[in-house]
mmCIF file of C-alpha atoms in Angstrom:
data_model
loop_
_atom_site.group_PDB
_atom_site.id
_atom_site.type_symbol
_atom_site.label_atom_id
_atom_site.label_comp_id
_atom_site.label_asym_id
_atom_site.label_seq_id
_atom_site.Cartn_x
_atom_site.Cartn_y
_atom_site.Cartn_z
ATOM 1 C CA MET A 1 -0.022 -0.028 -0.023
ATOM 2 C CA THR A 2 1.844 3.090 -1.227
ATOM 3 C CA ASP A 3 -0.946 5.679 -1.895
ATOM 4 C CA HIS A 4 -2.102 7.946 0.879
ATOM 5 C CA LYS A 5 -5.381 6.795 2.333
ATOM 6 C CA THR A 6 -7.742 8.690 4.651
ATOM 7 C CA ILE A 7 -9.794 6.434 6.979
ATOM 8 C CA SER A 8 -12.240 6.859 9.866
ATOM 9 C CA LEU A 9 -12.039 4.475 12.862
ATOM 10 C CA ALA A 10 -15.050 3.004 14.765
ATOM 11 C CA ILE A 11 -13.808 1.445 18.050
ATOM 12 C CA GLN A 12 -15.900 -1.021 20.116
ATOM 13 C CA GLY A 13 -16.054 -1.181 23.885
ATOM 14 C CA GLY A 14 -15.628 -4.290 25.963
ATOM 15 C CA GLY A 15 -13.960 -3.645 29.336
ATOM 16 C CA SER A 16 -10.308 -4.567 29.487
ATOM 17 C CA TYR A 17 -10.740 -6.075 26.002
ATOM 18 C CA GLY A 18 -10.236 -2.464 24.951
ATOM 19 C CA ALA A 19 -6.526 -3.169 25.226
ATOM 20 C CA TYR A 20 -6.948 -5.142 21.954
ATOM 21 C CA GLY A 21 -8.180 -1.871 20.415
ATOM 22 C CA TRP A 22 -5.061 -0.227 21.850
ATOM 23 C CA GLY A 23 -2.948 -2.652 19.904
ATOM 24 C CA VAL A 24 -4.876 -2.184 16.657
ATOM 25 C CA LEU A 25 -4.579 1.576 16.968
ATOM 26 C CA ASP A 26 -0.919 1.273 17.789
ATOM 27 C CA ARG A 27 -0.290 -0.572 14.513
ATOM 28 C CA LEU A 28 -2.471 1.653 12.344
ATOM 29 C CA LEU A 29 -0.781 4.789 13.644
ATOM 30 C CA GLN A 30 2.535 3.361 12.508
ATOM 31 C CA GLU A 31 1.311 2.897 8.918
ATOM 32 C CA PRO A 32 2.770 5.764 6.884
ATOM 33 C CA GLY A 33 0.169 5.486 4.108
ATOM 34 C CA LEU A 34 -2.786 6.006 6.438
ATOM 35 C CA GLN A 35 -4.292 9.258 7.641
ATOM 36 C CA ILE A 36 -6.996 9.179 10.342
ATOM 37 C CA ASP A 37 -9.548 11.942 10.153
ATOM 38 C CA ALA A 38 -12.268 10.848 12.670
ATOM 39 C CA LEU A 39 -12.857 8.363 15.404
ATOM 40 C CA SER A 40 -16.017 7.074 17.079
ATOM 41 C CA GLY A 41 -16.455 4.820 20.020
ATOM 42 C CA SER A 42 -18.483 3.607 23.030
ATOM 43 C CA SER A 43 -17.306 2.674 26.471
ATOM 44 C CA ALA A 44 -13.684 1.433 26.371
ATOM 45 C CA GLY A 45 -13.717 2.345 22.618
ATOM 46 C CA ALA A 46 -14.654 5.875 23.465
ATOM 47 C CA ILE A 47 -11.806 6.008 25.992
ATOM 48 C CA ASN A 48 -9.362 4.825 23.360
ATOM 49 C CA ALA A 49 -10.598 7.435 20.883
ATOM 50 C CA VAL A 50 -10.303 10.304 23.429
ATOM 51 C CA VAL A 51 -6.821 9.189 24.425
ATOM 52 C CA VAL A 52 -5.746 9.216 20.777
ATOM 53 C CA ALA A 53 -7.016 12.801 20.456
ATOM 54 C CA ASP A 54 -5.209 13.766 23.692
ATOM 55 C CA GLY A 55 -1.917 12.528 22.294
ATOM 56 C CA TYR A 56 -2.517 13.755 18.703
ATOM 57 C CA ALA A 57 -3.246 17.398 19.706
ATOM 58 C CA ARG A 58 -0.883 20.305 19.373
ATOM 59 C CA GLY A 59 1.595 18.726 17.107
ATOM 60 C CA GLY A 60 1.769 15.365 18.910
ATOM 61 C CA GLY A 61 0.609 13.572 15.812
ATOM 62 C CA ARG A 62 0.865 9.792 15.341
ATOM 63 C CA GLU A 63 3.709 9.309 17.809
ATOM 64 C CA GLY A 64 1.995 11.504 20.344
ATOM 65 C CA ALA A 65 -1.189 9.348 20.041
ATOM 66 C CA ARG A 66 0.818 6.085 20.367
ATOM 67 C CA LYS A 67 2.634 7.333 23.475
ATOM 68 C CA ALA A 68 -0.568 8.565 25.012
ATOM 69 C CA LEU A 69 -2.213 5.118 24.459
ATOM 70 C CA ASP A 70 0.795 3.298 25.886
ATOM 71 C CA LYS A 71 0.898 5.577 28.951
ATOM 72 C CA PHE A 72 -2.844 5.220 29.598
ATOM 73 C CA TRP A 73 -3.068 1.452 29.372
ATOM 74 C CA ARG A 74 0.042 0.975 31.514
ATOM 75 C CA ALA A 75 -1.458 3.299 34.093
ATOM 76 C CA ILE A 76 -4.530 1.024 34.149
ATOM 77 C CA GLY A 77 -2.238 -1.958 34.705
ATOM 78 C CA THR A 78 -0.535 -0.207 37.615
ATOM 79 C CA ALA A 79 -3.824 0.844 39.163
ATOM 80 C CA ALA A 80 -5.202 -2.688 38.797
ATOM 81 C CA ALA A 81 -2.405 -4.092 40.925
ATOM 82 C CA MET A 82 -3.903 -2.187 43.874
ATOM 83 C CA SER A 83 -7.500 -3.066 43.141
ATOM 84 C CA PRO A 84 -9.445 -5.569 45.301
ATOM 85 C CA LEU A 85 -10.608 -7.184 41.997
ATOM 86 C CA GLN A 86 -7.718 -9.650 41.595
ATOM 87 C CA ARG A 87 -7.374 -13.185 40.235
ATOM 88 C CA THR A 88 -7.166 -15.874 42.876
ATOM 89 C CA PRO A 89 -4.586 -18.719 42.912
ATOM 90 C CA LEU A 90 -7.220 -20.937 41.240
ATOM 91 C CA ASP A 91 -7.729 -18.350 38.510
ATOM 92 C CA ARG A 92 -3.995 -18.242 37.953
ATOM 93 C CA MET A 93 -3.945 -21.983 37.520
ATOM 94 C CA ALA A 94 -6.659 -21.867 34.915
ATOM 95 C CA PRO A 95 -6.032 -20.674 31.330
ATOM 96 C CA HIS A 96 -6.987 -17.430 29.571
ATOM 97 C CA PHE A 97 -6.664 -14.955 32.454
ATOM 98 C CA THR A 98 -10.076 -15.842 33.901
ATOM 99 C CA MET A 99 -11.568 -14.321 37.045
ATOM 100 C CA ALA A 100 -14.183 -17.014 37.457
ATOM 101 C CA PHE A 101 -12.959 -17.874 40.936
ATOM 102 C CA SER A 102 -12.688 -14.370 42.175
ATOM 103 C CA PRO A 103 -15.240 -13.636 44.948
ATOM 104 C CA VAL A 104 -14.978 -9.861 44.308
ATOM 105 C CA TYR A 105 -15.989 -10.340 40.602
ATOM 106 C CA HIS A 106 -19.115 -12.265 41.696
ATOM 107 C CA LEU A 107 -19.955 -9.934 44.534
ATOM 108 C CA LEU A 108 -19.725 -6.948 42.165
ATOM 109 C CA GLU A 109 -22.414 -8.315 39.932
ATOM 110 C CA MET A 110 -24.594 -9.610 42.803
ATOM 111 C CA ALA A 111 -24.509 -6.245 44.484
ATOM 112 C CA GLY A 112 -25.575 -4.528 41.333
ATOM 113 C CA ALA A 113 -28.464 -6.972 40.834
ATOM 114 C CA MET A 114 -29.792 -6.511 44.366
ATOM 115 C CA ALA A 115 -29.390 -2.795 44.712
ATOM 116 C CA GLY A 116 -28.053 -1.223 41.448
ATOM 117 C CA PRO A 117 -26.600 2.292 41.835
ATOM 118 C CA THR A 118 -28.937 4.949 40.558
ATOM 119 C CA LEU A 119 -27.320 8.229 41.582
ATOM 120 C CA GLU A 120 -23.633 8.909 42.184
ATOM 121 C CA GLY A 121 -22.766 9.595 45.768
ATOM 122 C CA PRO A 122 -20.091 8.888 48.383
ATOM 123 C CA LEU A 123 -20.838 5.135 48.295
ATOM 124 C CA THR A 124 -21.364 4.905 44.527
ATOM 125 C CA LEU A 125 -18.676 7.150 43.319
ATOM 126 C CA ASN A 126 -17.342 6.014 39.969
ATOM 127 C CA PRO A 127 -13.649 5.148 40.475
ATOM 128 C CA LEU A 128 -12.984 5.905 36.743
ATOM 129 C CA ARG A 129 -13.774 9.543 37.340
ATOM 130 C CA HIS A 130 -10.525 10.415 39.101
ATOM 131 C CA PHE A 131 -8.496 8.064 37.001
ATOM 132 C CA LEU A 132 -9.707 9.586 33.696
ATOM 133 C CA ALA A 133 -9.289 13.093 35.018
ATOM 134 C CA ALA A 134 -5.734 12.310 36.077
ATOM 135 C CA THR A 135 -4.591 10.540 32.895
ATOM 136 C CA ILE A 136 -6.382 12.489 30.087
ATOM 137 C CA ASP A 137 -5.949 16.166 29.357
ATOM 138 C CA PHE A 138 -9.455 17.071 28.191
ATOM 139 C CA GLU A 139 -8.447 20.597 27.284
ATOM 140 C CA ARG A 140 -5.962 19.061 24.813
ATOM 141 C CA VAL A 141 -8.722 16.767 23.490
ATOM 142 C CA ARG A 142 -11.025 19.655 22.763
ATOM 143 C CA ALA A 143 -8.130 21.439 21.030
ATOM 144 C CA CYS A 144 -7.380 18.560 18.715
ATOM 145 C CA GLU A 145 -8.574 20.065 15.462
ATOM 146 C CA GLU A 146 -6.911 17.343 13.358
ATOM 147 C CA LEU A 147 -9.459 14.658 14.387
ATOM 148 C CA GLN A 148 -13.187 14.515 14.753
ATOM 149 C CA LEU A 149 -14.685 12.611 17.682
ATOM 150 C CA PHE A 150 -18.077 11.053 18.044
ATOM 151 C CA ILE A 151 -18.670 9.471 21.457
ATOM 152 C CA ALA A 152 -21.932 7.573 22.125
ATOM 153 C CA ALA A 153 -23.967 7.406 25.305
ATOM 154 C CA THR A 154 -27.458 6.024 26.026
ATOM 155 C CA ASN A 155 -30.148 8.413 27.358
ATOM 156 C CA VAL A 156 -31.745 6.483 30.231
ATOM 157 C CA ARG A 157 -35.067 8.414 30.002
ATOM 158 C CA THR A 158 -35.581 8.174 26.238
ATOM 159 C CA GLY A 159 -33.669 5.009 25.413
ATOM 160 C CA THR A 160 -32.032 6.758 22.495
ATOM 161 C CA GLY A 161 -28.472 7.508 21.566
ATOM 162 C CA LYS A 162 -26.581 10.661 22.239
ATOM 163 C CA LEU A 163 -23.372 11.671 20.452
ATOM 164 C CA PHE A 164 -20.840 13.803 22.184
ATOM 165 C CA ARG A 165 -18.353 15.711 19.986
ATOM 166 C CA ARG A 166 -14.660 16.593 20.463
ATOM 167 C CA ASP A 167 -15.252 20.278 21.180
ATOM 168 C CA GLU A 168 -17.452 19.428 24.224
ATOM 169 C CA MET A 169 -15.600 16.437 25.517
ATOM 170 C CA ASP A 170 -14.929 16.312 29.274
ATOM 171 C CA VAL A 171 -14.625 13.660 31.957
ATOM 172 C CA GLN A 172 -18.406 13.692 32.638
ATOM 173 C CA ARG A 173 -19.285 12.944 29.012
ATOM 174 C CA LEU A 174 -16.643 10.174 28.736
ATOM 175 C CA LEU A 175 -17.910 8.608 31.952
ATOM 176 C CA ALA A 176 -21.409 8.655 30.504
ATOM 177 C CA SER A 177 -20.231 6.578 27.495
ATOM 178 C CA ALA A 178 -18.548 4.006 29.825
ATOM 179 C CA CYS A 179 -21.268 3.706 32.435
ATOM 180 C CA LEU A 180 -22.142 0.049 32.825
ATOM 181 C CA PRO A 181 -25.472 0.384 34.904
ATOM 182 C CA THR A 182 -25.010 -2.701 37.002
ATOM 183 C CA VAL A 183 -21.672 -1.380 38.317
ATOM 184 C CA PHE A 184 -21.808 2.396 38.057
ATOM 185 C CA ALA A 185 -24.431 5.048 38.883
ATOM 186 C CA ALA A 186 -25.947 6.811 35.861
ATOM 187 C CA VAL A 187 -24.057 9.854 34.758
ATOM 188 C CA GLU A 188 -25.738 13.221 34.447
ATOM 189 C CA VAL A 189 -24.974 15.520 31.525
ATOM 190 C CA ASP A 190 -26.936 18.707 30.974
ATOM 191 C CA GLY A 191 -29.867 17.472 33.131
ATOM 192 C CA GLU A 192 -30.138 14.023 31.421
ATOM 193 C CA MET A 193 -28.944 10.682 32.794
ATOM 194 C CA TYR A 194 -26.822 8.400 30.684
ATOM 195 C CA TRP A 195 -25.667 4.761 30.532
ATOM 196 C CA ASP A 196 -23.105 2.964 28.465
ATOM 197 C CA GLY A 197 -23.210 3.992 24.772
ATOM 198 C CA SER A 198 -22.825 0.414 23.661
ATOM 199 C CA TYR A 199 -26.548 -0.187 24.161
ATOM 200 C CA VAL A 200 -27.336 1.968 21.144
ATOM 201 C CA ALA A 201 -24.079 1.942 19.082
ATOM 202 C CA ASN A 202 -21.064 -0.252 19.594
ATOM 203 C CA PRO A 203 -19.391 1.496 17.890
ATOM 204 C CA PRO A 204 -21.199 4.439 16.277
ATOM 205 C CA LEU A 205 -20.954 4.154 12.446
ATOM 206 C CA ALA A 206 -23.524 6.695 11.288
ATOM 207 C CA PRO A 207 -21.557 9.866 12.163
ATOM 208 C CA LEU A 208 -18.473 8.521 10.376
ATOM 209 C CA MET A 209 -20.575 7.689 7.296
ATOM 210 C CA ALA A 210 -21.976 11.203 7.329
ATOM 211 C CA HIS A 211 -19.068 13.343 8.406
ATOM 212 C CA GLY A 212 -15.829 11.523 7.788
ATOM 213 C CA ASP A 213 -13.703 12.967 4.899
ATOM 214 C CA GLY A 214 -12.285 9.607 3.922
ATOM 215 C CA THR A 215 -13.946 6.922 1.759
ATOM 216 C CA ASP A 216 -13.328 4.120 4.244
ATOM 217 C CA VAL A 217 -14.623 3.245 7.788
ATOM 218 C CA VAL A 218 -12.540 0.654 9.652
ATOM 219 C CA ILE A 219 -14.301 -1.035 12.610
ATOM 220 C CA ILE A 220 -12.194 -2.287 15.465
ATOM 221 C CA GLN A 221 -14.158 -5.196 16.996
ATOM 222 C CA ASN A 222 -13.317 -6.517 20.409
ATOM 223 C CA ASN A 223 -16.731 -7.548 21.787
ATOM 224 C CA PRO A 224 -17.200 -11.244 20.955
ATOM 225 C CA ILE A 225 -20.529 -12.102 19.253
ATOM 226 C CA ALA A 226 -20.359 -15.844 19.736
ATOM 227 C CA ARG A 227 -19.110 -17.705 22.815
ATOM 228 C CA PRO A 228 -18.127 -21.389 22.965
ATOM 229 C CA ASP A 229 -19.509 -22.011 26.514
ATOM 230 C CA MET A 230 -22.725 -21.297 28.395
ATOM 231 C CA PRO A 231 -22.504 -18.765 31.188
ATOM 232 C CA ARG A 232 -23.097 -20.553 34.537
ATOM 233 C CA THR A 233 -22.801 -17.960 37.328
ATOM 234 C CA VAL A 234 -25.008 -14.885 38.042
ATOM 235 C CA ALA A 235 -22.123 -12.636 37.178
ATOM 236 C CA ASP A 236 -21.323 -14.383 33.897
ATOM 237 C CA ILE A 237 -24.982 -14.430 32.875
ATOM 238 C CA ALA A 238 -25.414 -10.681 33.588
ATOM 239 C CA ASN A 239 -22.208 -9.865 31.627
ATOM 240 C CA ARG A 240 -23.143 -12.161 28.683
ATOM 241 C CA ALA A 241 -26.632 -10.492 28.592
ATOM 242 C CA ASN A 242 -24.831 -7.059 28.244
ATOM 243 C CA GLU A 243 -22.527 -8.514 25.633
ATOM 244 C CA ILE A 244 -25.427 -9.682 23.576
ATOM 245 C CA ALA A 245 -27.223 -6.340 23.915
ATOM 246 C CA PHE A 246 -24.115 -4.504 22.869
ATOM 247 C CA ASN A 247 -23.768 -6.756 19.803
ATOM 248 C CA ILE A 248 -27.354 -6.265 18.784
ATOM 249 C CA SER A 249 -26.714 -2.583 18.386
ATOM 250 C CA PHE A 250 -23.579 -3.384 16.348
ATOM 251 C CA VAL A 251 -25.286 -5.850 14.055
ATOM 252 C CA ARG A 252 -28.271 -3.501 13.487
ATOM 253 C CA GLU A 253 -26.039 -0.557 12.542
ATOM 254 C CA VAL A 254 -23.838 -2.657 10.260
ATOM 255 C CA SER A 255 -27.022 -3.956 8.609
ATOM 256 C CA ALA A 256 -28.482 -0.484 8.214
ATOM 257 C CA VAL A 257 -25.254 0.948 6.732
ATOM 258 C CA GLN A 258 -24.313 -1.935 4.520
ATOM 259 C CA PHE A 259 -27.715 -3.046 3.204
ATOM 260 C CA LEU A 260 -30.052 -0.090 3.711
ATOM 261 C CA GLY A 261 -27.605 2.635 3.000
ATOM 262 C CA SER A 262 -28.687 4.658 5.988
ATOM 263 C CA ALA A 263 -28.480 5.005 9.776
ATOM 264 C CA THR A 264 -30.319 3.322 12.471
ATOM 265 C CA ASP A 265 -33.257 5.179 14.098
ATOM 266 C CA GLU A 266 -31.242 5.908 17.285
ATOM 267 C CA MET A 267 -28.693 7.921 15.379
ATOM 268 C CA ARG A 268 -30.801 9.696 12.849
ATOM 269 C CA GLY A 269 -31.284 12.468 15.347
ATOM 270 C CA ALA A 270 -27.612 13.184 15.293
ATOM 271 C CA GLY A 271 -27.815 14.585 11.820
ATOM 272 C CA ALA A 272 -26.584 11.486 9.983
ATOM 273 C CA THR A 273 -27.422 11.072 6.328
ATOM 274 C CA PRO A 274 -26.833 8.194 3.945
ATOM 275 C CA ALA A 275 -23.346 8.101 2.462
ATOM 276 C CA ALA A 276 -21.417 5.700 0.298
ATOM 277 C CA LYS A 277 -18.466 4.406 2.224
ATOM 278 C CA PHE A 278 -16.312 1.276 2.148
ATOM 279 C CA LEU A 279 -16.573 -0.715 5.348
ATOM 280 C CA HIS A 280 -13.748 -2.848 6.868
ATOM 281 C CA LEU A 281 -13.441 -4.915 10.020
ATOM 282 C CA ILE A 282 -10.400 -5.760 12.166
ATOM 283 C CA SER A 283 -11.630 -8.317 14.571
ATOM 284 C CA GLY A 284 -10.177 -10.095 17.604
ATOM 285 C CA ASN A 285 -13.235 -12.190 18.319
ATOM 286 C CA GLU A 286 -11.671 -15.553 17.550
ATOM 287 C CA HIS A 287 -9.024 -14.950 20.265
ATOM 288 C CA LEU A 288 -11.037 -12.871 22.762
ATOM 289 C CA ALA A 289 -13.943 -15.325 22.993
ATOM 290 C CA ALA A 290 -11.529 -17.975 24.384
ATOM 291 C CA HIS A 291 -10.797 -15.837 27.367
ATOM 292 C CA GLY A 292 -14.224 -15.923 28.884
ATOM 293 C CA ILE A 293 -16.565 -13.158 29.980
ATOM 294 C CA SER A 294 -14.907 -12.621 33.404
ATOM 295 C CA ALA A 295 -11.598 -11.776 31.725
ATOM 296 C CA LYS A 296 -13.114 -8.400 30.739
ATOM 297 C CA PHE A 297 -12.653 -7.383 34.342
ATOM 298 C CA SER A 298 -8.935 -8.483 34.505
ATOM 299 C CA ALA A 299 -6.718 -5.423 34.053
ATOM 300 C CA GLU A 300 -3.356 -6.761 35.109
ATOM 301 C CA MET A 301 -0.596 -5.623 32.901
ATOM 302 C CA PRO A 302 0.440 -9.032 31.472
ATOM 303 C CA PHE A 303 -3.095 -9.529 30.231
ATOM 304 C CA LEU A 304 -3.365 -5.999 28.800
ATOM 305 C CA GLN A 305 -0.017 -6.476 27.063
ATOM 306 C CA HIS A 306 -1.166 -9.816 25.666
ATOM 307 C CA LEU A 307 -4.346 -8.151 24.218
ATOM 308 C CA HIS A 308 -2.241 -5.280 22.821
ATOM 309 C CA ASP A 309 0.029 -7.678 21.067
ATOM 310 C CA LEU A 310 -2.988 -9.522 19.624
ATOM 311 C CA GLY A 311 -4.324 -6.211 18.335
ATOM 312 C CA VAL A 312 -0.977 -5.354 16.709
ATOM 313 C CA ALA A 313 -0.822 -8.776 14.979
ATOM 314 C CA SER A 314 -4.424 -8.564 13.760
ATOM 315 C CA ALA A 315 -3.979 -5.080 12.348
ATOM 316 C CA ASP A 316 -0.670 -6.068 10.682
ATOM 317 C CA THR A 317 -2.353 -9.105 9.016
ATOM 318 C CA TRP A 318 -5.325 -7.022 7.985
ATOM 319 C CA LEU A 319 -3.122 -4.383 6.345
ATOM 320 C CA LYS A 320 -1.222 -6.986 4.407
ATOM 321 C CA GLU A 321 -4.321 -8.702 3.199
ATOM 322 C CA ASN A 322 -6.702 -5.735 2.714
ATOM 323 C CA GLY A 323 -4.725 -2.466 2.817
ATOM 324 C CA ALA A 324 -4.589 -2.341 -1.013
ATOM 325 C CA HIS A 325 -8.445 -2.329 -1.118
ATOM 326 C CA LEU A 326 -8.777 0.915 0.925
ATOM 327 C CA GLY A 327 -10.589 3.445 -1.268
ATOM 328 C CA ALA A 328 -11.618 0.750 -3.744
ATOM 329 C CA LYS A 329 -14.052 -1.688 -2.147
ATOM 330 C CA SER A 330 -15.410 -2.923 1.195
ATOM 331 C CA THR A 331 -13.643 -5.871 2.757
ATOM 332 C CA LEU A 332 -16.081 -6.405 5.651
ATOM 333 C CA ASP A 333 -17.333 -10.057 5.424
ATOM 334 C CA PRO A 334 -20.941 -10.052 6.748
ATOM 335 C CA MET A 335 -20.925 -13.778 7.524
ATOM 336 C CA PRO A 336 -18.975 -13.508 10.860
ATOM 337 C CA VAL A 337 -21.132 -10.525 11.844
ATOM 338 C CA PHE A 338 -24.591 -11.980 11.074
ATOM 339 C CA TYR A 339 -23.872 -15.770 11.239
ATOM 340 C CA PRO A 340 -20.928 -16.208 13.523
ATOM 341 C CA ASP A 341 -21.450 -19.919 13.928
ATOM 342 C CA LEU A 342 -21.277 -20.770 10.234
#
């Protein structure tokens, strides 16, 4: 691939699986023939997108974005070492970084099921708030004129999607996009309460179809559609239910964009219009599904580094196989999206 190509990136959420997206972004940012003009995301995907803008701003460019991502995810790994949510000796004996034997993992979901947080207060303070405020310079993000940002959240009252833009981005809006309701209290923005954006768009495609300058939208997928095993515990069942809900929004929007040539109802209000774009998918589902649902809560650095390396390898393979098709045709194969078992 020698010609200069402008692409937009749509980044999925998925807890610590977002480190796979870190790896994909790391590799794409190293590709000299690619120019990124816009990013969209929900939940962990939104965080990745905002961190890229933080590093890219004020002349930081590609290397600044790569350094910002590396610094952010290593800070998560360091913070996780002091968290009560840890793998037990039995977890460490099992494969794939599971947390299936961690009592804190199960208590977290049981507590949410019995008395889910509704308003943020001293006992329901979102621990991400101080972490995001300390690791991301939101003033730099708002000043990053080189990139457009479209960050999704779900309006609890209306059940519809809300898109936050780069020039208004702050810690409150980013928290809204990453607010898993069984774990965190709903986040208030301008008098409305919001939950995780993945319920309505994981990731948002419509704004990239309407506003991106490039001809190509590349989706970074790290939220497994199919799972090899049935969830057995209350925690796994709750998290698999969320995973399915998040994938329904993804499948619907891919269907609307690819086959109907338009946006889903939730995103029409954001000013999206039909646009001809080439769709592409870089997916880690085959590898991530093997780790199990509880692994999404494991943020120890060896696991995050493992996911990062998977993302780099996936992006490298995709560029070699499909990079030449950018600007020419879509390479997204609908079969794994709509029929993952076939």
